[in-house]
Structures are given as C-alpha cells and as structure tokens.
Coordinates of C-alpha atoms in Angstrom, one line a residue:
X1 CA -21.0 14.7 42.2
X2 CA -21.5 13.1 45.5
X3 CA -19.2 11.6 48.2
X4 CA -20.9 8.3 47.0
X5 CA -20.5 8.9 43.5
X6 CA -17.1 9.4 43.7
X7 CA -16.1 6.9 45.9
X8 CA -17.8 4.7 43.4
X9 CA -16.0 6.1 40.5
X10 CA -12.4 5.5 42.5
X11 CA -10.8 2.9 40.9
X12 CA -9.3 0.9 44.6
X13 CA -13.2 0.8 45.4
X14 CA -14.4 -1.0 41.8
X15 CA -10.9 -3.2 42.3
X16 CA -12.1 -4.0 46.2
X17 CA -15.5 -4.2 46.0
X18 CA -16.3 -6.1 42.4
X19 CA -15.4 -8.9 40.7
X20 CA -11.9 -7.8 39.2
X21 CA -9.6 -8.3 42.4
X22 CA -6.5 -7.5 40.8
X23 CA -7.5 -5.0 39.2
X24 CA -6.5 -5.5 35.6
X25 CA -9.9 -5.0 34.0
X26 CA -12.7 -3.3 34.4
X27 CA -11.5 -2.1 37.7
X28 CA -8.8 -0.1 36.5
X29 CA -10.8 1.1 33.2
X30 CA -11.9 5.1 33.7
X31 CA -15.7 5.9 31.1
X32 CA -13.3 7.4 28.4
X33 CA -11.4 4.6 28.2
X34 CA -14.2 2.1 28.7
X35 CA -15.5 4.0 25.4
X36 CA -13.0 3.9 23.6
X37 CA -13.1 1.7 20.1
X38 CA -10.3 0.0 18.3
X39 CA -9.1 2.1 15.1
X40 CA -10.1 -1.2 13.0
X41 CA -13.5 -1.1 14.2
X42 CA -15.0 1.0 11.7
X43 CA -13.5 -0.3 8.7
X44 CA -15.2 -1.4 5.6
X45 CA -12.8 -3.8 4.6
X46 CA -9.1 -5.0 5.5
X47 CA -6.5 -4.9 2.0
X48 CA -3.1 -6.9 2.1
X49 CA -0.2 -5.2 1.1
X50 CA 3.6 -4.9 1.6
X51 CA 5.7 -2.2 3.0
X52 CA 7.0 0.2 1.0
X53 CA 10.2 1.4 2.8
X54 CA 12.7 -1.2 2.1
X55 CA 13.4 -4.7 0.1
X56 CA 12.3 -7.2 3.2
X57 CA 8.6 -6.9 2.4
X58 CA 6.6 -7.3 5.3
X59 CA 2.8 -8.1 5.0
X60 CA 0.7 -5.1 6.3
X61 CA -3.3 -5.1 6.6
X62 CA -4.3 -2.3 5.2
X63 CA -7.9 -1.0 7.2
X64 CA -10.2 1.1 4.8
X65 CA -13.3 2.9 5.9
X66 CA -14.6 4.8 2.9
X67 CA -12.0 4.6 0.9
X68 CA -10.7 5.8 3.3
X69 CA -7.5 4.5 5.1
X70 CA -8.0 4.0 8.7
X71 CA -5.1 1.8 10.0
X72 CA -2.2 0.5 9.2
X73 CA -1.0 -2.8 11.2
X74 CA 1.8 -5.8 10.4
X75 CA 0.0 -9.2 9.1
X76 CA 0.9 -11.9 11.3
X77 CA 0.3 -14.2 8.8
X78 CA 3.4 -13.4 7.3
X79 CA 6.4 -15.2 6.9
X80 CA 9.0 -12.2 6.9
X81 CA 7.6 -10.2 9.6
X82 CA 5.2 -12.4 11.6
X83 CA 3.2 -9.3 12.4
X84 CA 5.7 -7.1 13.2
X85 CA 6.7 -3.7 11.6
X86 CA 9.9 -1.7 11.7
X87 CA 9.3 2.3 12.9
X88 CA 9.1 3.1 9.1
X89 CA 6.4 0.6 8.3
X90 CA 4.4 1.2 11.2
X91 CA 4.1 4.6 10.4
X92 CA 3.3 4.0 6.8
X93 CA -0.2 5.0 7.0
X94 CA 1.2 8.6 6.9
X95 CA 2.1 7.9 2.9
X96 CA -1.5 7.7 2.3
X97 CA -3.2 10.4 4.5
X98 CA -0.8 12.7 5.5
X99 CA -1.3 16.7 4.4
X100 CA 2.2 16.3 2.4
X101 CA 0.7 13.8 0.0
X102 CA 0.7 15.3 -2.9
X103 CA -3.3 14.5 -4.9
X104 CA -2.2 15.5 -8.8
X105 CA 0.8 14.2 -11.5
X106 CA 2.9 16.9 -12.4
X107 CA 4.3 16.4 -15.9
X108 CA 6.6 18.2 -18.1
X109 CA 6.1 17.9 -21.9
X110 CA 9.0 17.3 -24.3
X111 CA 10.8 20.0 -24.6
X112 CA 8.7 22.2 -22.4
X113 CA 10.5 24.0 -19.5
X114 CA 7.6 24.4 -16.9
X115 CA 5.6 21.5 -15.2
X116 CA 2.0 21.1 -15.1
X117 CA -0.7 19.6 -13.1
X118 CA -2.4 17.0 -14.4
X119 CA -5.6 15.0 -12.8
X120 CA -4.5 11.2 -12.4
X121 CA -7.2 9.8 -14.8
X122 CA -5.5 12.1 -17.3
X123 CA -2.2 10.6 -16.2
X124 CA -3.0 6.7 -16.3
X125 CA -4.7 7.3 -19.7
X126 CA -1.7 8.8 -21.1
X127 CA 0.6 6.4 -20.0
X128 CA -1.5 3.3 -21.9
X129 CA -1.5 5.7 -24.6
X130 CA 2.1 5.8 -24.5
X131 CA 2.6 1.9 -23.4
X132 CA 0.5 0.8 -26.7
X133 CA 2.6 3.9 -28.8
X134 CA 5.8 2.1 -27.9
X135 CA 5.0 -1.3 -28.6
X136 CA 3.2 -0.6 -31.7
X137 CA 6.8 1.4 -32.6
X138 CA 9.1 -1.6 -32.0
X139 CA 7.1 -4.5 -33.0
X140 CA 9.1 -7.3 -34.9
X141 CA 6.3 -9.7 -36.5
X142 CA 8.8 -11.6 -38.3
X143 CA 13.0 -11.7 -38.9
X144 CA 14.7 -11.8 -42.2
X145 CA 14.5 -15.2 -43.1
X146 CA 10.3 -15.0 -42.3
X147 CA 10.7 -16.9 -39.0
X148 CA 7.8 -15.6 -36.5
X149 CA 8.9 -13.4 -34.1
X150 CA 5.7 -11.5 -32.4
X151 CA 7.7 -9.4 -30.3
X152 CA 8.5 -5.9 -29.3
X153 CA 11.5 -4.1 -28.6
X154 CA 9.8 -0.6 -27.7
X155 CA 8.9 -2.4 -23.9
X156 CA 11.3 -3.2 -21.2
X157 CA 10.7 -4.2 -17.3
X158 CA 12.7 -4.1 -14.6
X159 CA 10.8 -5.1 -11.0
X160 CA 11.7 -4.2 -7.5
X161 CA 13.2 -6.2 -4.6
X162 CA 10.0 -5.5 -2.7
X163 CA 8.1 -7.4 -4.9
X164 CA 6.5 -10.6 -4.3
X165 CA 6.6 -14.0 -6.2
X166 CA 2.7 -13.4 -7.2
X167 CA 3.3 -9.4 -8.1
X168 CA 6.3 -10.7 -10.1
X169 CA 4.2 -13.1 -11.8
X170 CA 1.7 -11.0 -13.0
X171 CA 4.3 -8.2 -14.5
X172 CA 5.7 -11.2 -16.4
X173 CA 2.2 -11.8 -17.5
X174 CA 1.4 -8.5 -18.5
X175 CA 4.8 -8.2 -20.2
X176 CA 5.0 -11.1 -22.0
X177 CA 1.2 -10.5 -23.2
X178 CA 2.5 -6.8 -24.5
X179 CA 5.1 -8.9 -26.7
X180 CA 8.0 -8.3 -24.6
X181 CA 11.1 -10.0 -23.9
X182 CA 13.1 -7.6 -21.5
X183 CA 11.6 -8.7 -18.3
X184 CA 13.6 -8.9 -15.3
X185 CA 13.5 -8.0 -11.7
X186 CA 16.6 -6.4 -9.5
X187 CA 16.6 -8.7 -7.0
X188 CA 18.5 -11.4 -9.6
X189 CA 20.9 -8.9 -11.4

C-alpha cells in the first residue's frame, strides 16, 4: 500500500475531503464494516412469538433462515414491551441454537427404572395416543337420569401466565372439542 492509498483509506481524510463533514457516515465506516450485513438479512421469513422467561410476555420476531433461527429481536408492535427485551429475552435465541439444547425426549416407562431416548415424532405420536386413551377412558355420554352429557373427565388444562388471549383461546378450543370441562389458566386462580 502506498502513501496515497493510505492517506485515502484515513478516515480524517474521507471526513475532510468528501461529502460526510461530520463524519458520522461513510467517513467514519472502515471496508469490514462497510461489509458487514444485518443478522436479519438473510432470513427466509420473520415468526411472532412471546418470551419465554417470565409471565409479562413480550412480542419477539423470531428471524428464520432455513429453519434455521437466525435472530432474535423485541417486536415494537407490542403493547407490553414496545420493542424492548429484558437481558433474558434478548438472549433467548440461545434456547433454540445453543450446543446445550438437548435434540431427543427422554422418557421413562411405567415402572421402568432407566430413561430412554426417544426421536420427537415418536414422542408427539405417543402423547395423542395417550390424549385420545384418556379421553376415551373417562367419557360420560349420558348421567343417570339419560340427560346428555358428552363429556370427559380423563382431560384437564391448566394454561400459563405467558399466554396470550388468542393462545388461550385456542387451548379452550381444542379442549372443549376433546369433551372437556377442566379448562382453566393460572393467571385467574
């Protein structure tokens, strides 16, 4: 590199002798950080969400690149946080692609005194399994005196305070279409 080069690439020389006087642009900008992109940039698609850490629930974009989470930032469409995440939430991409995550179900059978691994398609199918076991167990189609009842009493719900009036509303749904009648949430007790 020459004298001229160098004075060139000085940032006091770009600031004096361009078009960004103060110097708070691309004056001031070195090449790595002129190349630099936005971790956003690259995603596919932008998911809503809510925090996980605690019962306030502050909105979060959630930035995927395939299926791949890239980012995690506060939605300043929100109500609660206006944008703005605690330490906690703002590190919450962590959860999702940090080494510690743990990638299988472990799962002890009755009885049984050592865990095992199981795949989580193996997992999700054997909890509907279970879901439609239990309601099929403590269905009431009718009471004593014939009066319709169409309920079960093998299914119970209890929701979180982190949940949101439209995630409430479909566990009520989904409840209520499964026959049961023990639907509540935390917040209320």
């Amino acid at each position: 590199m020459g004298v001229g080069d160098w004075l060139r690439s000085w940032p006091v020389y770009r600031q004096l002798t361009g078009a960004d006087r103060l110097g708070r642009g691309s004056a001031a900008q070195s090449a790595r950080s002129h190349s630099l992109m936005p971790r956003t940039a690259s995603a596919d698609r932008v998911v809503h969400s809510v925090c996980p850490f605690c019962a306030v629930g502050c909105a979060q974009k959630v930035y995927v690149s395939g299926e791949r989470v890239v980012q995690v930032e506060g939605n300043p469409d929100s109500p609660i946080s206006r944008g703005r995440l605690c330490p906690k939430g703002s590190a919450s991409k962590q959860l999702v692609t940090g080494p510690q995550r743990q990638e299988k179900v472990l799962y002890r059978a009755p009885y049984a005194t050592e865990w095992q691994e199981l795949d989580l398609p193996s997992a999700m199918e054997m909890v509907a399994e279970r879901v439609l076991d239990a309601r099929r167990r403590g269905w009431q189609d009718a009471d004593e005196h014939g009066n319709p009842l169409r309920r079960t009493m093998g299914l119970a719900s209890l929701g979180g305070a982190t949940l949101d009036n439209e995630e409430n509303f479909l566990i009520k749904k989904l409840f209520t279409a499964l026959g049961a009648i023990q639907i509540e949430n935390q917040a209320r007790i």
